[in-house]
CSV table of N, CA and C in Angstrom, one decimal:
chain,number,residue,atom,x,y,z
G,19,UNK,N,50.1,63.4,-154.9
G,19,UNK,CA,51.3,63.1,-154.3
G,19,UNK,C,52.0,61.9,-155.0
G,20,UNK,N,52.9,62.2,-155.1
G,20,UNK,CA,53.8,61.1,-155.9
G,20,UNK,C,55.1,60.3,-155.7
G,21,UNK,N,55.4,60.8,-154.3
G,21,UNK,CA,56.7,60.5,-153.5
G,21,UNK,C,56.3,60.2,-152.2
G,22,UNK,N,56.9,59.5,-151.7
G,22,UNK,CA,56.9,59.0,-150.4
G,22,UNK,C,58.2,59.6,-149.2
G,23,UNK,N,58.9,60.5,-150.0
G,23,UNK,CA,59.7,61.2,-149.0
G,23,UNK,C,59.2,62.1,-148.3
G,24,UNK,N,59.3,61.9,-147.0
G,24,UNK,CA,58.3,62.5,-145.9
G,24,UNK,C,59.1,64.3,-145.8
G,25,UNK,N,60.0,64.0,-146.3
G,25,UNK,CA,60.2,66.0,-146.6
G,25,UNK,C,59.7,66.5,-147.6
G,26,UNK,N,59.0,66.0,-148.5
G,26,UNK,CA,58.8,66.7,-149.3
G,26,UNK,C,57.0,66.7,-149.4
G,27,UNK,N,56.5,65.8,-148.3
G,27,UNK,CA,54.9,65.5,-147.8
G,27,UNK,C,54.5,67.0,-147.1
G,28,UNK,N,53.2,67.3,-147.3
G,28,UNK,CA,52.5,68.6,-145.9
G,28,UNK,C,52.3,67.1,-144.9
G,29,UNK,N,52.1,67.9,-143.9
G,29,UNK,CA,52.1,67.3,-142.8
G,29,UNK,C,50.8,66.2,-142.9
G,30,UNK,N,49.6,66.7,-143.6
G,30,UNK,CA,48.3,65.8,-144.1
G,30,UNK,C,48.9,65.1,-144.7
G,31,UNK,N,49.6,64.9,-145.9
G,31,UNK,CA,50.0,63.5,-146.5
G,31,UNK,C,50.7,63.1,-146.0
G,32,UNK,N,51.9,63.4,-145.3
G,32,UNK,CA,52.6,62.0,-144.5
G,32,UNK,C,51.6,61.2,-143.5
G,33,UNK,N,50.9,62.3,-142.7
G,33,UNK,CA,49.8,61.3,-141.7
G,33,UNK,C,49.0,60.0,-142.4
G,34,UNK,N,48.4,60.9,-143.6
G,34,UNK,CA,48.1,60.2,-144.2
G,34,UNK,C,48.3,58.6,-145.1
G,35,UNK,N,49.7,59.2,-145.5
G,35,UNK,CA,50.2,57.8,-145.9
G,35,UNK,C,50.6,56.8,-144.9
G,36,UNK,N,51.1,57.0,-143.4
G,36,UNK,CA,50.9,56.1,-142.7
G,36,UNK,C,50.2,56.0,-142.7
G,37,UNK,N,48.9,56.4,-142.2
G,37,UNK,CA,47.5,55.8,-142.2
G,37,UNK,C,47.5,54.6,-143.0
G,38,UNK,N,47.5,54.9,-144.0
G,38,UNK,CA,47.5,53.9,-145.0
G,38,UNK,C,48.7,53.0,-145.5
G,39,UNK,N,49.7,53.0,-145.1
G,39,UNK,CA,50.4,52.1,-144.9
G,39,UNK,C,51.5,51.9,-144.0
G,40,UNK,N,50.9,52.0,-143.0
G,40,UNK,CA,51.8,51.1,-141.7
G,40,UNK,C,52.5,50.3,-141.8
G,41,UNK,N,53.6,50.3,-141.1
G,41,UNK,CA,55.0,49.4,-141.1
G,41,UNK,C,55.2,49.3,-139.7
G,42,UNK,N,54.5,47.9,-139.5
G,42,UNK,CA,54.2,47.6,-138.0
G,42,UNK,C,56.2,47.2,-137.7
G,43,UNK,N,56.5,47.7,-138.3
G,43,UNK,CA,58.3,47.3,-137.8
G,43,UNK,C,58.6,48.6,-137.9
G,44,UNK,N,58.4,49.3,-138.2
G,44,UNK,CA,59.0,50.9,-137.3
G,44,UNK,C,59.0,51.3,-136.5
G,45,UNK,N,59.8,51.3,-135.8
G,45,UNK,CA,60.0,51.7,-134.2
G,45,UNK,C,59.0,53.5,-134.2
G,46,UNK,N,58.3,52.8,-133.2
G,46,UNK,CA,57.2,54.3,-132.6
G,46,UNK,C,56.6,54.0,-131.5
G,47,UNK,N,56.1,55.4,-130.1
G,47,UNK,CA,55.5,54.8,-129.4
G,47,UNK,C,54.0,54.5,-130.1
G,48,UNK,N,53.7,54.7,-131.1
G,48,UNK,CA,52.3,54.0,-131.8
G,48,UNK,C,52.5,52.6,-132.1
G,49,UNK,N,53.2,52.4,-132.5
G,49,UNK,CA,53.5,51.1,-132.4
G,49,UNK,C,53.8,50.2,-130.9
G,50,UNK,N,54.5,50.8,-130.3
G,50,UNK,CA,55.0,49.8,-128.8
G,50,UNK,C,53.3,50.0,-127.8
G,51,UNK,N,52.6,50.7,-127.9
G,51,UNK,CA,51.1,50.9,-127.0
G,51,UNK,C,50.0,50.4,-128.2
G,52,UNK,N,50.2,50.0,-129.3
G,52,UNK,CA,49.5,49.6,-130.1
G,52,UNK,C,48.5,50.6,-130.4
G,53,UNK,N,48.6,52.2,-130.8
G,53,UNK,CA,47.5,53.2,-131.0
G,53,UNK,C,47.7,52.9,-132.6
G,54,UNK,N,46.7,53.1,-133.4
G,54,UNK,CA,46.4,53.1,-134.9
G,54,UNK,C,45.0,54.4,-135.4
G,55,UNK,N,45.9,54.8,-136.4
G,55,UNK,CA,45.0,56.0,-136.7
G,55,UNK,C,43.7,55.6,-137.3
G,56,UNK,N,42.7,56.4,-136.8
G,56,UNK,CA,41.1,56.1,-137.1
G,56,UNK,C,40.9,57.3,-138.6
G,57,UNK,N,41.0,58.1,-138.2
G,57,UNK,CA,41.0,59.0,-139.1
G,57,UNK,C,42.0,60.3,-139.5
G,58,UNK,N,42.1,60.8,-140.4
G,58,UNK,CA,43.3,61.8,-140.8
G,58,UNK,C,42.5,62.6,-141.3
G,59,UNK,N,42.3,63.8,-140.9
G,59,UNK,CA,42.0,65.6,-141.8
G,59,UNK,C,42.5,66.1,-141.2
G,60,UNK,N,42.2,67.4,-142.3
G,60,UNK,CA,42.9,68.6,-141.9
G,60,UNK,C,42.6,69.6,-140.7
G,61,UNK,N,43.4,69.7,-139.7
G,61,UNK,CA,43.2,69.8,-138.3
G,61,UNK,C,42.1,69.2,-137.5
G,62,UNK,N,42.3,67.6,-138.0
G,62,UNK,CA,41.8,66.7,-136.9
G,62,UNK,C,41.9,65.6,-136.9
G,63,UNK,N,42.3,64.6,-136.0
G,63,UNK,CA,43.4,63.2,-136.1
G,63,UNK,C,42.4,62.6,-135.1
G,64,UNK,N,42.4,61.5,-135.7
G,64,UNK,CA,41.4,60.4,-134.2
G,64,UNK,C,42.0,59.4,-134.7
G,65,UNK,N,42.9,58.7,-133.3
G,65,UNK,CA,43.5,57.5,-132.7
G,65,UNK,C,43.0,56.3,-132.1
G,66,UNK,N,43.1,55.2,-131.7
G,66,UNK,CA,42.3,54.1,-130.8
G,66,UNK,C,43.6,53.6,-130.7
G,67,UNK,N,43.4,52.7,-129.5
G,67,UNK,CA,43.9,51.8,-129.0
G,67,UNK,C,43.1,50.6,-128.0
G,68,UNK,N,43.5,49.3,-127.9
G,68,UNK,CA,42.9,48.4,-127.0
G,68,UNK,C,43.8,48.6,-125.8
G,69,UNK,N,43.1,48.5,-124.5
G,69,UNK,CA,43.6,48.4,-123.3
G,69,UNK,C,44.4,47.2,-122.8
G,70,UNK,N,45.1,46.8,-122.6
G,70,UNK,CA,45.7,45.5,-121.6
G,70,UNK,C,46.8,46.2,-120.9
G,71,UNK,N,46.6,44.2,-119.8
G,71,UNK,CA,46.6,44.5,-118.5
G,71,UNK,C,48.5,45.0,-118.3
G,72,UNK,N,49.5,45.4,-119.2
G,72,UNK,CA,50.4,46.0,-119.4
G,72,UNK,C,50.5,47.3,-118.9
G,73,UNK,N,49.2,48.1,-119.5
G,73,UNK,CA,49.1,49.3,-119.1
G,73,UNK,C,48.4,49.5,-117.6
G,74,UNK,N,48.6,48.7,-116.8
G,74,UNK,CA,48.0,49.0,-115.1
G,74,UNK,C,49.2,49.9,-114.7
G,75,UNK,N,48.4,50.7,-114.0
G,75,UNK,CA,49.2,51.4,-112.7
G,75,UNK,C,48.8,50.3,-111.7
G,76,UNK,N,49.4,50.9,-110.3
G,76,UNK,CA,49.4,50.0,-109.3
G,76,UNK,C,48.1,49.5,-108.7
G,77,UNK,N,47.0,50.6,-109.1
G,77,UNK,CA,45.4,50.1,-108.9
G,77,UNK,C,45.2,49.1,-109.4
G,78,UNK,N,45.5,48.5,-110.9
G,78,UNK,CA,45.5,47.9,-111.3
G,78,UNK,C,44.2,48.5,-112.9
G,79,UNK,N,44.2,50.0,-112.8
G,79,UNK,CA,43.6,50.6,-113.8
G,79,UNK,C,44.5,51.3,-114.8
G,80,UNK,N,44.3,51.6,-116.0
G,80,UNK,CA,45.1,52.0,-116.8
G,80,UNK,C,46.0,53.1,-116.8
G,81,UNK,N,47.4,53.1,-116.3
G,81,UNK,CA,47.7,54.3,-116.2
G,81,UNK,C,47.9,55.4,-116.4
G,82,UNK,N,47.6,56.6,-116.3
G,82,UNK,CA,47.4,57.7,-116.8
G,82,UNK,C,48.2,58.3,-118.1
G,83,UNK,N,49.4,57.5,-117.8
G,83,UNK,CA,50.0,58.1,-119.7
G,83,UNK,C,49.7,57.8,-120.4
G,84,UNK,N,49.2,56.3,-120.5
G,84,UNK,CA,48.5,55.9,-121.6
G,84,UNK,C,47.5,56.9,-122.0
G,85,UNK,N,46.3,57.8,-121.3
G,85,UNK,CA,45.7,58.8,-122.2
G,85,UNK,C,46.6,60.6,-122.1
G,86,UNK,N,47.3,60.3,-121.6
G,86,UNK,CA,48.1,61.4,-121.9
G,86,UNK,C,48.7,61.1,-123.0
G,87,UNK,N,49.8,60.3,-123.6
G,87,UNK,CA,50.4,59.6,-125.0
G,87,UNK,C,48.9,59.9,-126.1
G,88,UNK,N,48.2,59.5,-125.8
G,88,UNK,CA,47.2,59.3,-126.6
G,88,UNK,C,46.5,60.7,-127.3
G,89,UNK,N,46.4,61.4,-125.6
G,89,UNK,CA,46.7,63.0,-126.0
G,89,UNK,C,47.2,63.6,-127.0
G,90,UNK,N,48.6,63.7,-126.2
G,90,UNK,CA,50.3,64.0,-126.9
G,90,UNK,C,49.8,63.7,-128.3
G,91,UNK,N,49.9,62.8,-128.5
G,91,UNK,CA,49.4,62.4,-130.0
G,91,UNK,C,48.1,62.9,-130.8
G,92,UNK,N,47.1,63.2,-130.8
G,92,UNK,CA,46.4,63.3,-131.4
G,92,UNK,C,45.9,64.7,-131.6
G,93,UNK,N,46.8,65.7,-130.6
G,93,UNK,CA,46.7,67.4,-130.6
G,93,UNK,C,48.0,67.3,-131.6
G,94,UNK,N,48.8,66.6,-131.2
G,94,UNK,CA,50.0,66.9,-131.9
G,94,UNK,C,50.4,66.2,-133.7
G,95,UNK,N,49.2,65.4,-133.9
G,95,UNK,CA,49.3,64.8,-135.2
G,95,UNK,C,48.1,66.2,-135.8
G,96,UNK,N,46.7,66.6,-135.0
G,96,UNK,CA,46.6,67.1,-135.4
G,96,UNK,C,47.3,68.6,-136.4
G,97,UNK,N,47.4,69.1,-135.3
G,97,UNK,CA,48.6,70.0,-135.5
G,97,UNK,C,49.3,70.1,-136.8
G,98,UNK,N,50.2,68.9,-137.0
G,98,UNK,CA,51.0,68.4,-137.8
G,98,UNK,C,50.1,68.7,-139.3
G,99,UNK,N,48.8,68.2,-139.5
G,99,UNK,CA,47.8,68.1,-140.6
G,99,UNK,C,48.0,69.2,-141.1
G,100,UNK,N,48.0,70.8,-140.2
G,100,UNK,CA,48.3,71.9,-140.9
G,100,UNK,C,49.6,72.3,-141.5
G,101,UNK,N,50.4,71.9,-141.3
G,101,UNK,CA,52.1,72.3,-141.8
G,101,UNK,C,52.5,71.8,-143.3
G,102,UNK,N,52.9,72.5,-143.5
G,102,UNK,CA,53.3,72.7,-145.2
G,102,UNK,C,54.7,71.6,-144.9
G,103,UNK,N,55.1,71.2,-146.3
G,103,UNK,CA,56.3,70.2,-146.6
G,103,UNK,C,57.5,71.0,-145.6
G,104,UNK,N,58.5,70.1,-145.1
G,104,UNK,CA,59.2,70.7,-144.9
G,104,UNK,C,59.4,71.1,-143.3
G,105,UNK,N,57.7,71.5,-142.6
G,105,UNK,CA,57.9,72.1,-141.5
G,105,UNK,C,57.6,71.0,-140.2
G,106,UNK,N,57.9,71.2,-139.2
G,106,UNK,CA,58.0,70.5,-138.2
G,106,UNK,C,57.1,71.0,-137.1
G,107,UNK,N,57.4,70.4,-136.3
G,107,UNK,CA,56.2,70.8,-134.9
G,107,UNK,C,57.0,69.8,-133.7
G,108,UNK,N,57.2,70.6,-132.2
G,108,UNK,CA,57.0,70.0,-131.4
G,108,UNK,C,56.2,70.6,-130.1
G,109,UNK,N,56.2,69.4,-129.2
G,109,UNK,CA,54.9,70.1,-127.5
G,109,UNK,C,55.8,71.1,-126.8
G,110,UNK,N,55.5,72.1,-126.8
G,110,UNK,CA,55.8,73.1,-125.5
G,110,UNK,C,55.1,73.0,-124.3
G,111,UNK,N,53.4,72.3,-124.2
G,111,UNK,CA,53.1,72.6,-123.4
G,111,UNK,C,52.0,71.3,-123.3
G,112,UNK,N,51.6,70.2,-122.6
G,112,UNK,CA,50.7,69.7,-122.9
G,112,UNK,C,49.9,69.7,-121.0
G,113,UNK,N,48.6,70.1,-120.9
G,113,UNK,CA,48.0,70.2,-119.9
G,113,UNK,C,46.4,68.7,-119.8
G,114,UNK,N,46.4,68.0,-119.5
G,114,UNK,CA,45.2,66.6,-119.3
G,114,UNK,C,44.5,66.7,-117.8
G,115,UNK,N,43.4,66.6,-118.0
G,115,UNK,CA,42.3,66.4,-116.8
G,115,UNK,C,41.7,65.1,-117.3
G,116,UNK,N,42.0,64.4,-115.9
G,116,UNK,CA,41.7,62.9,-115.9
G,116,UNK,C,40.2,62.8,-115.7
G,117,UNK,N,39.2,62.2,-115.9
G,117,UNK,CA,37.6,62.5,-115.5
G,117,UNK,C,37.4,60.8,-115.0
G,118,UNK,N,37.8,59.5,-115.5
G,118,UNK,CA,37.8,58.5,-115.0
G,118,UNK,C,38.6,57.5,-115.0
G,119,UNK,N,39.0,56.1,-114.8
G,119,UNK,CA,39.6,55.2,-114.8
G,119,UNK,C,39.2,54.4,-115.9
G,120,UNK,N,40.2,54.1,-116.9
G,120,UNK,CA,39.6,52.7,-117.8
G,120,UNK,C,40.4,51.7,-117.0
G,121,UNK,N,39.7,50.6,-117.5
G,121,UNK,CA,40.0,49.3,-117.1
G,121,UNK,C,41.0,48.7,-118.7
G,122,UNK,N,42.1,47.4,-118.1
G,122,UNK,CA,43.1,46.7,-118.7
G,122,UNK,C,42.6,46.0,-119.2
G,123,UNK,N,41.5,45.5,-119.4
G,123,UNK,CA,41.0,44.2,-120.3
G,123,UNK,C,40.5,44.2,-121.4
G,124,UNK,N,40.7,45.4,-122.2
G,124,UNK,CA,40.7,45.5,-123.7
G,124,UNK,C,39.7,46.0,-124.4
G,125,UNK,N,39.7,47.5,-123.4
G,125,UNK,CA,38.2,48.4,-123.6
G,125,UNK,C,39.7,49.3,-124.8
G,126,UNK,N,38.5,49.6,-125.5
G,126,UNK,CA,38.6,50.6,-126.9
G,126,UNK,C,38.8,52.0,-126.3
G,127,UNK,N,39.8,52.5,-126.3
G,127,UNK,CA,39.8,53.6,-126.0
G,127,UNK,C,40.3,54.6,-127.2
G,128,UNK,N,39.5,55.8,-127.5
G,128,UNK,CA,39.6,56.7,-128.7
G,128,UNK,C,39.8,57.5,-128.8
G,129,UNK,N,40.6,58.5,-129.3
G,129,UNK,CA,41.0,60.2,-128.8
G,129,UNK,C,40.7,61.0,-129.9
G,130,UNK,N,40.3,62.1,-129.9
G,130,UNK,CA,40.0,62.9,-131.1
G,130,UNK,C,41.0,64.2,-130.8
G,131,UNK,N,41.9,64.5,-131.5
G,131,UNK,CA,42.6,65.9,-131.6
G,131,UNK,C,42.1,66.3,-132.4
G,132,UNK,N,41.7,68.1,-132.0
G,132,UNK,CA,41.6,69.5,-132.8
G,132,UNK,C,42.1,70.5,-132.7
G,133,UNK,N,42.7,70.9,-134.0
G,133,UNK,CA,43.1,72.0,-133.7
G,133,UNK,C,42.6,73.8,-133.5
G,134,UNK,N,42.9,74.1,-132.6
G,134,UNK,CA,42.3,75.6,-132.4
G,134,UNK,C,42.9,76.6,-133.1
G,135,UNK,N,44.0,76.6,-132.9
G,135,UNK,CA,45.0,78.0,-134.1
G,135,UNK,C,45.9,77.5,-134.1
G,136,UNK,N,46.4,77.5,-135.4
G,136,UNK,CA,47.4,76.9,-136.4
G,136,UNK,C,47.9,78.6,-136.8
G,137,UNK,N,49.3,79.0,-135.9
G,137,UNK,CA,49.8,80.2,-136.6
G,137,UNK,C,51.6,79.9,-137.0
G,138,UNK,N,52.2,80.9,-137.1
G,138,UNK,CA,53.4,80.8,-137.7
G,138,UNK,C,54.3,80.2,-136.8
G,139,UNK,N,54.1,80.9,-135.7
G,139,UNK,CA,55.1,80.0,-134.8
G,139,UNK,C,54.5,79.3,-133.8
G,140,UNK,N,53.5,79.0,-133.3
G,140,UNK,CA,52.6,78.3,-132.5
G,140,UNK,C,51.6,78.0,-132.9
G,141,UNK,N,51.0,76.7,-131.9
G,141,UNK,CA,49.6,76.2,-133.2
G,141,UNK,C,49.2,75.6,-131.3
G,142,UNK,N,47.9,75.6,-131.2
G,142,UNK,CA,46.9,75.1,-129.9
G,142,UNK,C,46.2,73.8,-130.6
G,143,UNK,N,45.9,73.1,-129.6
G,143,UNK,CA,45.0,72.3,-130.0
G,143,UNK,C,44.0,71.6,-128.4
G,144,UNK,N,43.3,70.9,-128.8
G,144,UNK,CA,41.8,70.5,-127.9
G,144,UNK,C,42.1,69.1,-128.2
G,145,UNK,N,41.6,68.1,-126.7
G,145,UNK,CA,41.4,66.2,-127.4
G,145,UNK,C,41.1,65.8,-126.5
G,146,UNK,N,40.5,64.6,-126.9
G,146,UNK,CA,39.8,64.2,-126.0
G,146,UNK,C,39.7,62.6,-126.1
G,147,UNK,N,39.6,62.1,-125.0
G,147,UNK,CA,39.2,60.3,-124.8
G,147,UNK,C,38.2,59.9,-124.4
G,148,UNK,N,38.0,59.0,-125.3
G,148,UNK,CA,36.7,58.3,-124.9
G,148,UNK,C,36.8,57.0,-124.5
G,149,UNK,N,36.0,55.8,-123.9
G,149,UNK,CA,36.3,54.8,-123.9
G,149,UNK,C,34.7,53.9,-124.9
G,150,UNK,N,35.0,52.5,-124.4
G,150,UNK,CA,34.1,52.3,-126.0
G,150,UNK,C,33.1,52.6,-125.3
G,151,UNK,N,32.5,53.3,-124.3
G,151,UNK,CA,30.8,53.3,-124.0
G,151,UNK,C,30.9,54.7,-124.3
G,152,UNK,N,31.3,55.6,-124.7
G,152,UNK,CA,31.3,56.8,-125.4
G,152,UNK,C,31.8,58.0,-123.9
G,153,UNK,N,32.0,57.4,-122.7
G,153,UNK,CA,32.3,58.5,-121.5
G,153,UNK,C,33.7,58.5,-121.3
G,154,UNK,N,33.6,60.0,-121.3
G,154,UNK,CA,35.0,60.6,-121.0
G,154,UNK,C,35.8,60.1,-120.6
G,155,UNK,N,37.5,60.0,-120.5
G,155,UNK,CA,38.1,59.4,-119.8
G,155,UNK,C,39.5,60.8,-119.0
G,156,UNK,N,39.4,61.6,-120.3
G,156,UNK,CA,40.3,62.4,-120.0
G,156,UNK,C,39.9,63.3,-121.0
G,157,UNK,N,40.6,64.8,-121.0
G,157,UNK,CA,40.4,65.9,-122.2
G,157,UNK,C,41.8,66.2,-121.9
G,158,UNK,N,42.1,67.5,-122.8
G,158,UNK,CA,43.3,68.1,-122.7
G,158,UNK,C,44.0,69.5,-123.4
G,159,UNK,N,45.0,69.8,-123.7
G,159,UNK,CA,45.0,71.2,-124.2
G,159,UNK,C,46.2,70.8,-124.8
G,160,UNK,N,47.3,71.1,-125.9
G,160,UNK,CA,48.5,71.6,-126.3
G,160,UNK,C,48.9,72.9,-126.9
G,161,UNK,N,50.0,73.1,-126.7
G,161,UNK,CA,51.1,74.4,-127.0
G,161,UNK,C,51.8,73.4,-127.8
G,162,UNK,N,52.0,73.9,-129.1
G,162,UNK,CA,53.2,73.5,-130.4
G,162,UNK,C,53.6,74.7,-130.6
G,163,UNK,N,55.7,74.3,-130.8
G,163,UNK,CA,55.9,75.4,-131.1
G,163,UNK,C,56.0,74.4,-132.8
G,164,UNK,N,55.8,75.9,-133.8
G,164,UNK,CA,55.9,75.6,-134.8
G,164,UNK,C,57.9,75.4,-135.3
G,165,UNK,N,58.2,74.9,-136.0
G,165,UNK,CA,59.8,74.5,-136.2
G,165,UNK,C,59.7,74.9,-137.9
């Protein structure tokens, strides 16, 4: 790769090259929840983020979009790893089962997206959260339509 114009990147190299060079001044919600990518392949993306007390719902536990976003993202970056230069992807459908509560005081929380079928005009994917003691926090499913 020899360009950095993100049209002319597959979907793996642009992830990629953020990965590797972040521009903490580009407006993103990865940037505003502070998620940063762990790993980049081909149909499979793992995110982290630290918890604070920002993200409470009114329990005072982490609110639930925070691992839904975290979701959203990491089915949908996977996703993205499969697409040739040029093509795009968005969620038609994103479904999350909550399994516990993380806490705001700056537990590690990590999500792994995979993708299941990557076809011409839709692509599925699987993900999942963990927190730093390795227990579930949430799983999830996405529908991409392919663009």
């Amino acid at each position: 790769m020899t360009t950095t114009d993100p049209a002319t990147m597959t979907g793996l190299e642009l992830l990629r090259w953020i990965q590797t060079n972040d521009d903490e001044q580009i407006p993103s919600i990865r940037r505003l929840i502070g998620m940063r990518f762990d790993e980049v392949d081909h149909g499979r993306v793992v995110m982290s983020l630290g918890t604070r007390p920002d993200f409470a719902n009114p329990l005072g536990t982490v609110h639930g979009g925070i691992a839904a976003t975290l979701l959203d993202s990491v089915m949908g970056c996977a996703v993205h790893t499969t697409l040739p230069a040029g093509v795009g992807y968005t969620t038609l459908e994103l479904k999350v089962n909550y399994i516990r509560a993380a806490g705001t005081d700056g537990q590690l929380l990590t999500a792994t997206g995979t993708v299941i079928h990557a076809g011409r005009r839709t692509a599925t994917a699987e993900g999942q959260v963990l927190d730093g003691d390795g227990r579930l926090i949430a799983h999830g499913t996405t529908t991409c339509l392919v663009l």
